[in-house]
Short mmCIF file of C-alpha atoms and ligand atoms in Angstrom, two decimals:
data_model
loop_
_atom_site.label_atom_id
_atom_site.label_comp_id
_atom_site.label_asym_id
_atom_site.label_seq_id
_atom_site.Cartn_x
_atom_site.Cartn_y
_atom_site.Cartn_z
CA UNK A 1478 9.33 11.18 17.73
CA UNK A 1479 6.33 12.34 19.10
CA UNK A 1480 4.67 9.02 17.83
CA UNK A 1481 7.32 6.80 19.34
CA UNK A 1482 7.53 8.50 22.85
CA UNK A 1483 3.65 8.40 23.05
CA UNK A 1484 3.52 4.64 22.32
CA UNK A 1485 6.53 3.82 24.75
CA UNK A 1486 4.06 5.37 27.55
CA UNK A 1487 1.16 3.05 26.20
CA UNK A 1488 -0.12 0.10 27.90
CA UNK A 1489 0.13 -3.03 26.45
CA UNK A 1490 -2.31 -5.41 28.32
CA UNK A 1491 -1.54 -8.29 25.71
CA UNK A 1492 2.15 -7.58 25.26
CA UNK A 1493 3.04 -6.96 28.97
CA UNK A 1494 2.32 -10.59 29.62
CA UNK A 1495 4.45 -12.12 26.91
CA UNK A 1496 8.14 -13.19 26.86
CA UNK A 1497 9.42 -10.07 25.04
CA UNK A 1498 11.77 -7.31 25.63
CA UNK A 1499 9.73 -4.89 27.91
CA UNK A 1500 9.86 -0.94 27.27
CA UNK A 1501 10.76 -0.78 30.94
CA UNK A 1502 13.80 -2.75 30.65
CA UNK A 1503 15.45 -0.44 27.82
CA UNK A 1504 18.86 0.14 28.87
CA UNK A 1505 18.81 -1.96 31.70
CA UNK A 1506 22.50 -3.70 31.18
CA UNK A 1507 21.78 -6.29 34.03
CA UNK A 1508 19.75 -8.21 31.49
CA UNK A 1509 21.71 -10.55 29.15
CA UNK A 1510 20.96 -11.34 25.72
CA UNK A 1511 19.40 -14.65 24.94
CA UNK A 1512 16.15 -16.53 25.64
CA UNK A 1513 13.85 -14.84 28.40
CA UNK A 1514 12.17 -17.88 29.30
CA UNK A 1515 13.29 -21.76 29.32
CA UNK A 1516 11.65 -24.16 26.90
CA UNK A 1517 9.01 -26.26 29.34
CA UNK A 1518 8.58 -30.19 28.94
CA UNK A 1519 6.28 -31.02 26.02
CA UNK A 1520 3.74 -32.69 28.11
CA UNK A 1521 3.34 -29.08 30.06
CA UNK A 1522 2.14 -27.32 26.81
CA UNK A 1523 -1.50 -26.86 26.73
CA UNK A 1524 -2.92 -29.63 24.45
CA UNK A 1525 -6.44 -27.99 23.49
CA UNK A 1526 -6.81 -25.07 21.48
CA UNK A 1527 -7.41 -21.63 23.10
CA UNK A 1528 -11.25 -20.91 23.54
CA UNK A 1529 -12.56 -18.40 20.84
CA UNK A 1530 -15.73 -16.03 21.33
CA UNK A 1531 -19.10 -18.27 20.60
CA UNK A 1532 -19.91 -18.72 17.21
CA UNK A 1533 -16.12 -18.74 15.82
CA UNK A 1534 -14.13 -21.90 15.25
CA UNK A 1535 -10.38 -22.87 14.41
CA UNK A 1536 -9.51 -24.01 11.19
CA UNK A 1537 -6.26 -25.50 10.03
CA UNK A 1538 -5.61 -24.62 6.52
CA UNK A 1539 -4.68 -26.74 3.89
CA UNK A 1540 -3.17 -24.14 1.54
CA UNK A 1541 -2.77 -26.69 -1.38
CA UNK A 1542 -6.43 -26.85 -1.67
CA UNK A 1543 -7.54 -24.33 -4.21
CA UNK A 1544 -10.83 -23.54 -2.37
CA UNK A 1545 -8.75 -22.85 0.82
CA UNK A 1546 -6.14 -21.15 -0.94
CA UNK A 1547 -9.10 -18.79 -2.48
CA UNK A 1548 -10.47 -18.28 0.92
CA UNK A 1549 -7.44 -16.93 2.63
CA UNK A 1550 -6.40 -14.87 -0.67
CA UNK A 1551 -9.57 -13.43 -0.41
CA UNK A 1552 -9.50 -12.35 3.52
CA UNK A 1553 -6.10 -11.09 2.78
CA UNK A 1554 -6.85 -8.95 -0.10
CA UNK A 1555 -9.81 -7.12 1.61
CA UNK A 1556 -8.43 -7.15 5.07
CA UNK A 1557 -4.88 -7.25 5.28
CA UNK A 1558 -2.50 -4.06 5.74
CA UNK A 1559 -2.94 -0.68 4.23
CA UNK A 1560 -1.10 2.53 4.12
CA UNK A 1561 -1.96 5.14 6.76
CA UNK A 1562 -3.84 7.16 4.07
CA UNK A 1563 -5.86 3.83 3.30
CA UNK A 1564 -4.87 4.30 -0.71
CA UNK A 1565 -3.20 1.04 -1.03
CA UNK A 1566 -3.55 -2.54 0.18
CA UNK A 1567 -1.36 -5.67 -0.16
CA UNK A 1568 -2.65 -8.18 -2.58
CA UNK A 1569 -0.61 -11.25 -1.99
CA UNK A 1570 -0.92 -13.71 -5.10
CA UNK A 1571 -2.41 -17.28 -4.10
CA UNK A 1572 0.93 -18.52 -5.90
CA UNK A 1573 2.86 -16.17 -3.73
CA UNK A 1574 1.03 -17.67 -0.26
CA UNK A 1575 1.76 -20.88 -1.32
CA UNK A 1576 5.35 -20.17 -1.40
CA UNK A 1577 5.52 -18.21 1.63
CA UNK A 1578 3.82 -20.77 3.77
CA UNK A 1579 5.40 -23.79 2.23
CA UNK A 1580 9.29 -23.96 2.88
CA UNK A 1581 11.23 -27.12 3.53
CA UNK A 1582 9.71 -28.68 6.85
CA UNK A 1583 6.85 -26.52 7.10
CA UNK A 1584 4.05 -27.33 9.70
CA UNK A 1585 0.19 -27.77 8.24
CA UNK A 1586 -0.60 -26.82 11.76
CA UNK A 1587 0.68 -23.41 11.90
CA UNK A 1588 -1.44 -22.03 8.99
CA UNK A 1589 -4.31 -21.06 11.08
CA UNK A 1590 -7.59 -19.63 10.35
CA UNK A 1591 -11.00 -18.66 12.11
CA UNK A 1592 -14.54 -19.08 10.82
CA UNK A 1593 -17.76 -18.20 11.53
CA UNK A 1594 -19.35 -21.62 12.66
CA UNK A 1595 -22.93 -20.99 11.07
CA UNK A 1596 -21.64 -19.56 7.70
CA UNK A 1597 -17.89 -21.03 7.57
CA UNK A 1598 -16.89 -17.40 6.42
CA UNK A 1599 -12.98 -17.08 7.40
CA UNK A 1600 -12.48 -13.98 9.09
CA UNK A 1601 -9.21 -14.21 11.00
CA UNK A 1602 -5.72 -15.95 10.05
CA UNK A 1603 -1.97 -16.22 11.18
CA UNK A 1604 0.71 -18.10 10.06
CA UNK A 1605 4.09 -19.40 11.15
CA UNK A 1606 6.76 -21.03 9.12
CA UNK A 1607 9.71 -22.70 10.55
CA UNK A 1608 13.34 -21.10 10.09
CA UNK A 1609 16.75 -21.33 11.26
CA UNK A 1610 17.71 -17.74 12.17
CA UNK A 1611 21.41 -16.93 13.66
CA UNK A 1612 21.43 -14.33 16.18
CA UNK A 1613 25.10 -13.30 16.67
CA UNK A 1614 26.95 -16.94 17.07
CA UNK A 1615 23.95 -18.81 17.69
CA UNK A 1616 21.87 -20.44 15.35
CA UNK A 1617 18.18 -20.64 16.57
CA UNK A 1618 15.11 -22.44 15.68
CA UNK A 1619 12.29 -20.30 15.20
CA UNK A 1620 8.81 -19.34 13.62
CA UNK A 1621 8.58 -16.47 11.64
CA UNK A 1622 4.97 -15.17 12.00
CA UNK A 1623 3.02 -13.65 9.39
CA UNK A 1624 -0.13 -12.74 7.72
CA UNK A 1625 -2.31 -11.96 11.20
CA UNK A 1626 -5.33 -10.51 9.91
CA UNK A 1627 -8.73 -10.18 11.19
CA UNK A 1628 -11.62 -9.19 9.44
CA UNK A 1629 -12.25 -5.59 9.35
CA UNK A 1630 -15.92 -5.99 11.22
CA UNK A 1631 -13.98 -7.89 14.20
CA UNK A 1632 -11.33 -5.48 14.80
CA UNK A 1633 -10.64 -4.10 18.00
CA UNK A 1634 -12.35 -7.23 19.93
CA UNK A 1635 -9.23 -8.82 21.08
CA UNK A 1636 -9.24 -11.25 18.84
CA UNK A 1637 -5.40 -10.98 17.69
CA UNK A 1638 -4.06 -11.99 21.18
CA UNK A 1639 -6.26 -15.14 21.14
CA UNK A 1640 -4.56 -15.77 17.35
CA UNK A 1641 -0.84 -15.24 18.98
CA UNK A 1642 -1.45 -17.16 21.95
CA UNK A 1643 -2.63 -20.07 19.54
CA UNK A 1644 -0.05 -19.97 17.06
CA UNK A 1645 2.65 -19.68 19.82
CA UNK A 1646 0.92 -22.66 21.38
CA UNK A 1647 1.17 -24.74 18.28
CA UNK A 1648 5.09 -23.94 17.72
CA UNK A 1649 5.65 -24.62 21.12
CA UNK A 1650 4.21 -28.33 20.35
CA UNK A 1651 7.25 -28.55 17.80
CA UNK A 1652 9.41 -28.10 20.29
CA UNK A 1653 10.06 -24.40 19.09
CA UNK A 1654 10.25 -21.54 21.69
CA UNK A 1655 11.71 -18.47 19.55
CA UNK A 1656 9.81 -16.52 16.80
CA UNK A 1657 10.74 -13.58 14.67
CA UNK A 1658 8.17 -11.13 12.67
CA UNK A 1659 8.03 -7.78 11.69
CA UNK A 1660 5.21 -5.09 11.93
CA UNK A 1661 4.18 -1.47 11.15
CA UNK A 1662 3.18 -0.86 14.57
CA UNK A 1663 5.32 -0.36 17.59
CA UNK A 1664 5.05 -3.10 19.95
CA UNK A 1665 7.63 -3.89 23.14
CA UNK A 1666 10.18 -4.24 21.42
CA UNK A 1667 11.70 -3.50 18.17
CA UNK A 1668 15.16 -5.46 17.87
CA UNK A 1669 15.49 -3.02 14.78
CA UNK A 1670 13.48 -0.34 13.14
CA UNK A 1671 13.73 0.05 9.24
CA UNK A 1672 12.46 1.95 6.54
CA UNK A 1673 10.98 1.41 2.89
CA UNK A 1674 12.61 3.22 0.04
CA UNK A 1675 11.00 3.40 -3.27
CA UNK A 1676 12.62 3.51 -6.87
CA UNK A 1677 9.90 4.77 -9.51
CA UNK A 1678 9.92 2.66 -12.54
CA UNK A 1679 6.67 4.03 -13.98
CA UNK A 1680 6.41 7.48 -12.57
CA UNK A 1681 3.49 8.77 -14.40
CA UNK A 1682 1.31 6.03 -13.06
CA UNK A 1683 2.79 6.25 -9.68
CA UNK A 1684 1.85 9.82 -9.54
CA UNK A 1685 -1.53 9.40 -11.17
CA UNK A 1686 -2.51 7.05 -8.36
CA UNK A 1687 -1.25 9.18 -5.67
CA UNK A 1688 1.79 6.82 -4.66
CA UNK A 1689 4.22 9.64 -5.15
CA UNK A 1690 3.78 13.35 -5.99
CA UNK A 1691 5.68 15.53 -8.69
CA UNK A 1692 8.73 16.90 -6.87
CA UNK A 1693 9.19 20.80 -6.56
CA UNK A 1694 10.19 22.63 -9.94
CA UNK A 1695 9.61 19.52 -11.86
CA UNK A 1696 7.28 18.75 -14.55
CA UNK A 1697 6.03 15.20 -15.58
CA UNK A 1698 8.69 15.09 -18.53
CA UNK A 1699 11.60 15.92 -16.75
CA UNK A 1700 10.37 13.34 -13.90
CA UNK A 1701 9.88 10.54 -16.71
CA UNK A 1702 13.50 11.36 -17.96
CA UNK A 1703 14.76 11.35 -14.34
CA UNK A 1704 13.55 7.92 -13.83
CA UNK A 1705 14.20 6.39 -17.46
CA UNK A 1706 16.49 3.16 -17.54
CA UNK A 1707 18.58 1.24 -20.16
CA UNK A 1708 16.79 -1.05 -22.03
CA UNK A 1709 18.88 -4.06 -21.28
CA UNK A 1710 21.13 -5.01 -18.22
CA UNK A 1711 24.88 -3.97 -18.20
CA UNK A 1712 26.89 -6.50 -16.57
CA UNK A 1713 28.48 -9.21 -18.59
CA UNK A 1714 27.20 -12.76 -17.56
CA UNK A 1715 24.15 -11.26 -15.85
CA UNK A 1716 21.66 -13.91 -15.98
CA UNK A 1717 18.59 -15.80 -14.33
CA UNK A 1718 19.29 -18.20 -11.52
CA UNK A 1719 18.96 -22.00 -12.74
CA UNK A 1720 18.29 -25.02 -10.53
CA UNK A 1721 22.08 -25.99 -10.96
CA UNK A 1722 23.32 -22.65 -9.28
CA UNK A 1723 21.81 -23.88 -5.93
CA UNK A 1724 25.36 -24.84 -4.71
CA UNK A 1725 27.23 -22.02 -5.91
CA UNK A 1726 24.49 -19.33 -4.67
CA UNK A 1727 24.13 -21.11 -1.21
CA UNK A 1728 27.98 -20.46 -0.96
CA UNK A 1729 27.88 -17.10 -2.00
CA UNK A 1730 25.12 -16.20 0.69
CA UNK A 1731 25.92 -17.98 3.46
CA UNK A 1732 29.37 -16.32 3.60
CA UNK A 1733 27.72 -12.74 2.84
CA UNK A 1734 24.93 -13.13 5.52
CA UNK A 1735 27.63 -14.32 8.21
CA UNK A 1736 28.36 -10.74 8.48
CA UNK A 1737 25.07 -9.39 9.82
CA UNK A 1738 23.91 -9.67 13.53
CA UNK A 1739 20.87 -11.31 12.69
CA UNK A 1740 20.30 -13.29 9.27
CA UNK A 1741 18.81 -16.42 8.33
CA UNK A 1742 21.21 -19.71 8.08
CA UNK A 1743 20.42 -20.99 4.66
CA UNK A 1744 21.13 -24.20 3.33
CA UNK A 1745 20.84 -25.84 -0.04
CA UNK A 1746 17.01 -26.61 0.20
CA UNK A 1747 16.42 -23.33 1.68
CA UNK A 1748 17.95 -21.49 -1.19
CA UNK A 1749 16.18 -23.61 -3.66
CA UNK A 1750 13.01 -23.00 -1.95
CA UNK A 1751 13.31 -19.20 -1.44
CA UNK A 1752 15.94 -18.04 -4.24
CA UNK A 1753 15.05 -20.20 -7.23
CA UNK A 1754 12.72 -18.18 -9.77
CA UNK A 1755 9.05 -18.68 -9.77
CA UNK A 1756 6.94 -16.52 -12.21
CA UNK A 1757 5.52 -13.67 -10.56
CA UNK A 1758 6.47 -14.51 -7.06
CA UNK A 1759 10.52 -14.47 -6.86
CA UNK A 1760 13.01 -13.41 -9.55
CA UNK A 1761 16.89 -13.87 -9.13
CA UNK A 1762 19.71 -13.24 -11.18
CA UNK A 1763 23.32 -13.78 -10.95
CA UNK A 1764 26.56 -12.79 -12.61
CA UNK A 1765 28.38 -15.64 -13.82
CA UNK A 1766 31.94 -14.89 -14.88
CA UNK A 1767 32.38 -15.14 -18.64
CA UNK A 1768 36.04 -16.13 -17.75
CA UNK A 1769 35.91 -18.27 -15.12
CA UNK A 1770 32.51 -19.37 -14.90
CA UNK A 1771 32.41 -18.51 -11.10
CA UNK A 1772 28.85 -17.01 -9.66
CA UNK A 1773 30.37 -14.10 -7.88
CA UNK A 1774 27.17 -11.48 -7.40
CA UNK A 1775 23.49 -12.49 -6.90
CA UNK A 1776 20.26 -10.11 -6.71
CA UNK A 1777 16.55 -11.18 -6.11
CA UNK A 1778 13.23 -9.65 -5.53
CA UNK A 1779 9.72 -10.67 -5.10
CA UNK A 1780 6.37 -9.91 -6.30
CA UNK A 1781 3.94 -8.34 -4.05
CA UNK A 1782 1.08 -6.13 -5.68
CA UNK A 1783 -1.20 -3.65 -4.00
CA UNK A 1784 -4.83 -3.11 -4.65
CA UNK A 1785 -5.09 0.75 -5.33
CA UNK A 1786 -8.58 1.83 -3.59
CA UNK A 1787 -11.08 4.04 -5.20
CA UNK A 1788 -9.37 5.06 -8.26
CA UNK A 1789 -11.21 5.46 -11.49
CA UNK A 1790 -8.62 3.96 -13.79
CA UNK A 1791 -6.13 1.92 -11.95
CA UNK A 1792 -6.70 -0.73 -9.69
CA UNK A 1793 -3.50 -2.53 -9.15
CA UNK A 1794 0.07 -1.20 -8.38
CA UNK A 1795 2.80 -3.83 -9.61
CA UNK A 1796 5.48 -3.60 -6.72
CA UNK A 1797 9.07 -5.59 -6.69
CA UNK A 1798 10.60 -5.71 -3.39
CA UNK A 1799 14.20 -6.26 -2.84
CA UNK A 1800 15.06 -9.53 -1.31
CA UNK A 1801 18.55 -11.13 -0.88
CA UNK A 1802 21.58 -9.45 -2.84
CA UNK A 1803 25.30 -10.19 -2.56
CA UNK A 1804 28.08 -8.64 -4.44
CA UNK A 1805 31.78 -9.66 -4.46
CA UNK A 1806 32.70 -8.54 -7.95
CA UNK A 1807 30.54 -6.38 -9.57
CA UNK A 1808 29.57 -3.44 -7.43
CA UNK A 1809 26.31 -3.46 -5.84
CA UNK A 1810 25.32 -0.35 -7.29
CA UNK A 1811 25.67 -1.67 -10.72
CA UNK A 1812 23.99 -4.97 -9.74
CA UNK A 1813 21.01 -3.26 -8.21
CA UNK A 1814 21.07 -0.83 -11.30
CA UNK A 1815 20.43 -4.12 -13.44
CA UNK A 1816 17.85 -5.39 -10.82
CA UNK A 1817 15.81 -2.14 -11.75
CA UNK A 1818 16.36 -2.89 -15.51
CA UNK A 1819 15.05 -6.27 -15.24
CA UNK A 1820 11.98 -5.00 -13.02
CA UNK A 1821 11.32 -2.46 -15.72
CA UNK A 1822 11.49 -4.87 -18.57
CA UNK A 1823 8.97 -7.09 -16.26
CA UNK A 1824 6.51 -3.90 -16.03
CA UNK A 1825 6.63 -3.06 -12.42
CA UNK A 1826 5.61 0.13 -11.42
CA UNK A 1827 7.79 0.35 -8.49
CA UNK A 1828 11.10 -1.25 -6.69
CA UNK A 1829 10.75 -1.29 -3.02
CA UNK A 1830 13.97 -1.87 -0.73
CA UNK A 1831 14.36 -1.90 3.02
CA UNK A 1832 17.50 0.27 4.52
CA UNK A 1833 18.69 -3.47 5.71
CA UNK A 1834 22.22 -5.08 4.89
CA UNK A 1835 24.13 -2.85 2.71
CA UNK A 1836 21.11 -1.53 0.90
CA UNK A 1837 22.05 2.15 1.98
CA UNK A 1838 24.99 2.09 -0.20
CA UNK A 1839 22.83 2.09 -3.38
CA UNK A 1840 19.46 3.79 -2.18
CA UNK A 1841 20.06 7.55 -3.10
CA UNK A 1842 22.47 6.94 -5.70
CA UNK A 1843 19.75 4.78 -7.70
CA UNK A 1844 17.17 7.49 -7.10
CA UNK A 1845 15.11 5.33 -4.34
CA UNK A 1846 13.01 8.06 -2.10
CA UNK A 1847 12.46 7.35 1.46
CA UNK A 1848 8.85 6.31 2.41
CA UNK A 1849 6.77 7.26 5.19
CA UNK A 1850 6.31 4.11 7.21
CA UNK A 1851 8.78 1.95 9.17
CA UNK A 1852 9.00 -1.34 9.42
CA UNK A 1853 9.97 -2.83 13.18
CA UNK A 1854 11.69 -5.96 13.40
CA UNK A 1855 10.70 -8.19 16.64
CA UNK A 1856 11.91 -11.46 18.17
CA UNK A 1857 9.62 -13.47 20.82
CA UNK A 1858 11.34 -15.09 23.77
CA UNK A 1859 14.82 -13.63 22.65
CA UNK A 1860 16.26 -10.83 24.37
CA UNK A 1861 18.75 -8.22 22.62
CA UNK A 1862 20.63 -5.88 24.58
CA UNK A 1863 20.74 -3.01 22.33
CA UNK A 1864 18.54 -2.13 19.19
CA UNK A 1865 20.41 -2.93 16.01
CA UNK A 1866 20.86 -0.74 13.14
CA UNK A 1867 19.27 -1.73 10.09
CA UNK A 1868 22.57 -2.55 8.32
CA UNK A 1869 23.16 -4.91 11.01
CA UNK A 1870 20.20 -7.01 9.86
CA UNK A 1871 20.60 -9.60 7.37
CA UNK A 1872 16.96 -10.89 7.11
CA UNK A 1873 14.01 -9.98 5.06
CA UNK A 1874 10.71 -11.13 5.88
CA UNK A 1875 7.69 -11.20 3.29
S1 NHW B 471 2.35 -7.67 10.57
C1 NHW B 471 0.77 -7.31 9.74
C2 NHW B 471 -0.38 -7.20 10.59
N1 NHW B 471 -1.72 -7.13 10.06
C3 NHW B 471 -2.21 -6.28 9.54
O1 NHW B 471 -1.81 -5.17 9.94
C4 NHW B 471 -3.57 -6.45 8.85
C5 NHW B 471 -4.60 -5.38 9.32
N2 NHW B 471 -4.97 -5.36 10.35
C6 NHW B 471 -5.53 -6.04 11.32
O2 NHW B 471 -5.80 -7.43 10.66
C7 NHW B 471 3.01 -8.77 10.13
C8 NHW B 471 -5.65 -6.02 12.79
O3 NHW B 471 -5.50 -4.73 13.13
C9 NHW B 471 -4.64 -6.85 13.70
C10 NHW B 471 -4.76 -6.58 15.24
C11 NHW B 471 -4.84 -8.21 13.40
C12 NHW B 471 -3.38 -6.52 13.11
N3 NHW B 471 1.46 -7.48 15.60
O4 NHW B 471 -7.52 -7.95 18.37
P1 NHW B 471 -7.11 -6.67 18.84
C13 NHW B 471 2.39 -9.91 10.82
O5 NHW B 471 1.64 -10.59 10.63
C14 NHW B 471 -1.88 -6.16 19.33
C15 NHW B 471 1.25 -8.17 16.89
O6 NHW B 471 -8.08 -5.86 19.82
P2 NHW B 471 -6.89 -5.78 16.07
C16 NHW B 471 3.42 -9.98 12.08
C17 NHW B 471 -2.01 -4.87 20.04
O7 NHW B 471 -0.87 -4.05 20.28
N4 NHW B 471 0.43 -7.65 17.86
O8 NHW B 471 -6.66 -5.74 17.78
C18 NHW B 471 2.32 -10.69 13.10
C19 NHW B 471 -2.87 -5.30 21.21
O9 NHW B 471 -2.09 -5.56 22.16
P3 NHW B 471 -1.77 -4.83 23.58
C20 NHW B 471 -0.12 -6.52 17.39
O10 NHW B 471 -6.56 -4.56 15.19
C21 NHW B 471 3.21 -10.72 14.47
C22 NHW B 471 -3.75 -6.21 20.63
O11 NHW B 471 -3.04 -6.79 19.39
C23 NHW B 471 -0.15 -6.17 16.03
O12 NHW B 471 -8.57 -6.08 16.08
C24 NHW B 471 2.29 -11.33 15.69
C25 NHW B 471 -5.28 -5.85 20.11
O13 NHW B 471 -5.95 -6.93 19.76
C26 NHW B 471 0.65 -6.64 15.19
N5 NHW B 471 0.90 -6.35 14.04
O14 NHW B 471 -6.41 -6.48 15.44
C27 NHW B 471 3.17 -11.56 17.05
N6 NHW B 471 -1.31 -5.35 15.84
O15 NHW B 471 -0.70 -5.38 24.13
C28 NHW B 471 3.79 -13.14 16.88
C29 NHW B 471 -2.01 -5.33 16.97
O16 NHW B 471 -1.00 -3.54 22.86
C30 NHW B 471 4.74 -13.21 18.08
N7 NHW B 471 -1.29 -6.02 17.81
O17 NHW B 471 -2.87 -4.14 24.09
C31 NHW B 471 5.23 -14.63 18.12
C32 NHW B 471 4.40 -15.81 18.47
C33 NHW B 471 4.97 -17.15 18.11
C34 NHW B 471 5.97 -17.50 19.19
C35 NHW B 471 6.55 -18.85 19.19
C36 NHW B 471 7.38 -19.50 20.34
#
């Protein structure tokens, strides 16, 4: 609370100039929902890139090139998001980055790096991908912005606003005028504030590395017993999703996501890209009724390990992140318990989930504990009249 009210008072020299909901407008009921600024003719969009400080240059990344992908991977592995105590840092894999950045209709020009001119060292990165996001009754063609990163040695020099303006310009050039993004920091103005929950799968390692602590009046052996899971899944007809399931899964997920205020508008191509299993990137399972062979339920999680910083015996935390889950026949609680069981079989240390969609209905019962960080969701150039509850959000960004 203290942190939140402080940050509402803070000046945002950059964000105050941008078409986003401003803190001063919170609660102003004269403002309507929808775009803040109208599109300008494409001929009026700035044709040249923004100026970078001397000695730096823009590079459009070809993430299919092994060398480029490696450079991006290394920048992020050493400089991307850390927890508040600097104990862990996200370590997106190269395969994951290729998947995350190349959905149907992606634009290579939206994968933007900054290099030092003389050495060609990559020192900053930002990306966009196209997405159709439904906001209430309206499907909006947006960019999802992610992987904003400035090398640790170049921080607080106002490079981030230049990166953001440049990606905005390149999105405008494709005639798109809205964006969605998430961040751990508070900016003007979240459309929703969510929380991560964590389900221990390997409690001993999590405690050893300082990810979690032994509960009050708990011993290690009682803790291990508390988090023990069955060896194999329980739901009859629970199996890995396959390519021929794409039409059925698309129908299931479209119907399900229609109940949320903000959610992606997935078609079969999107489902094939985002939900078909890819080893160590995305896992998806469904329930095919043994009698009718109908697909009735679906669950998925993506793989995002974190480096463990400065620990003598462990260097990698293997984490699964809940993605999209749909239950129509199998209770969501049972479906997610099966997801935990497969994640354990696959040797993940922890299973993470946000309190979005209907996740609150299983988090406590399946022994997830609340994390300390918050995740704020934002829209660019689209005003929401009120903040949404996490359960009104049907969107998960990577
Ligand atoms: S959130 C992950 C962001 N990345 C990290 O946290 C990695 C570690 N940190 C860094 O690399 C997922 C740096 O600290 C970064 C800031 C680069 C974060 N979003 O250069 P300065 C995403 O990738 C504002 C937006 O001096 P820095 C989503 C800050 O409020 N703005 O800072 C990305 C201040 O502005 P203000 C952020 O520490 C969404 C200004 O940057 C931000 O050296 C991007 C300071 O710049 C953040 N996470 O570099 C927006 N963090 O007004 C997309 C700080 O307050 C918008 N700032 O003075 C849509 C665009 C497309 C529109 C299309 C129509």
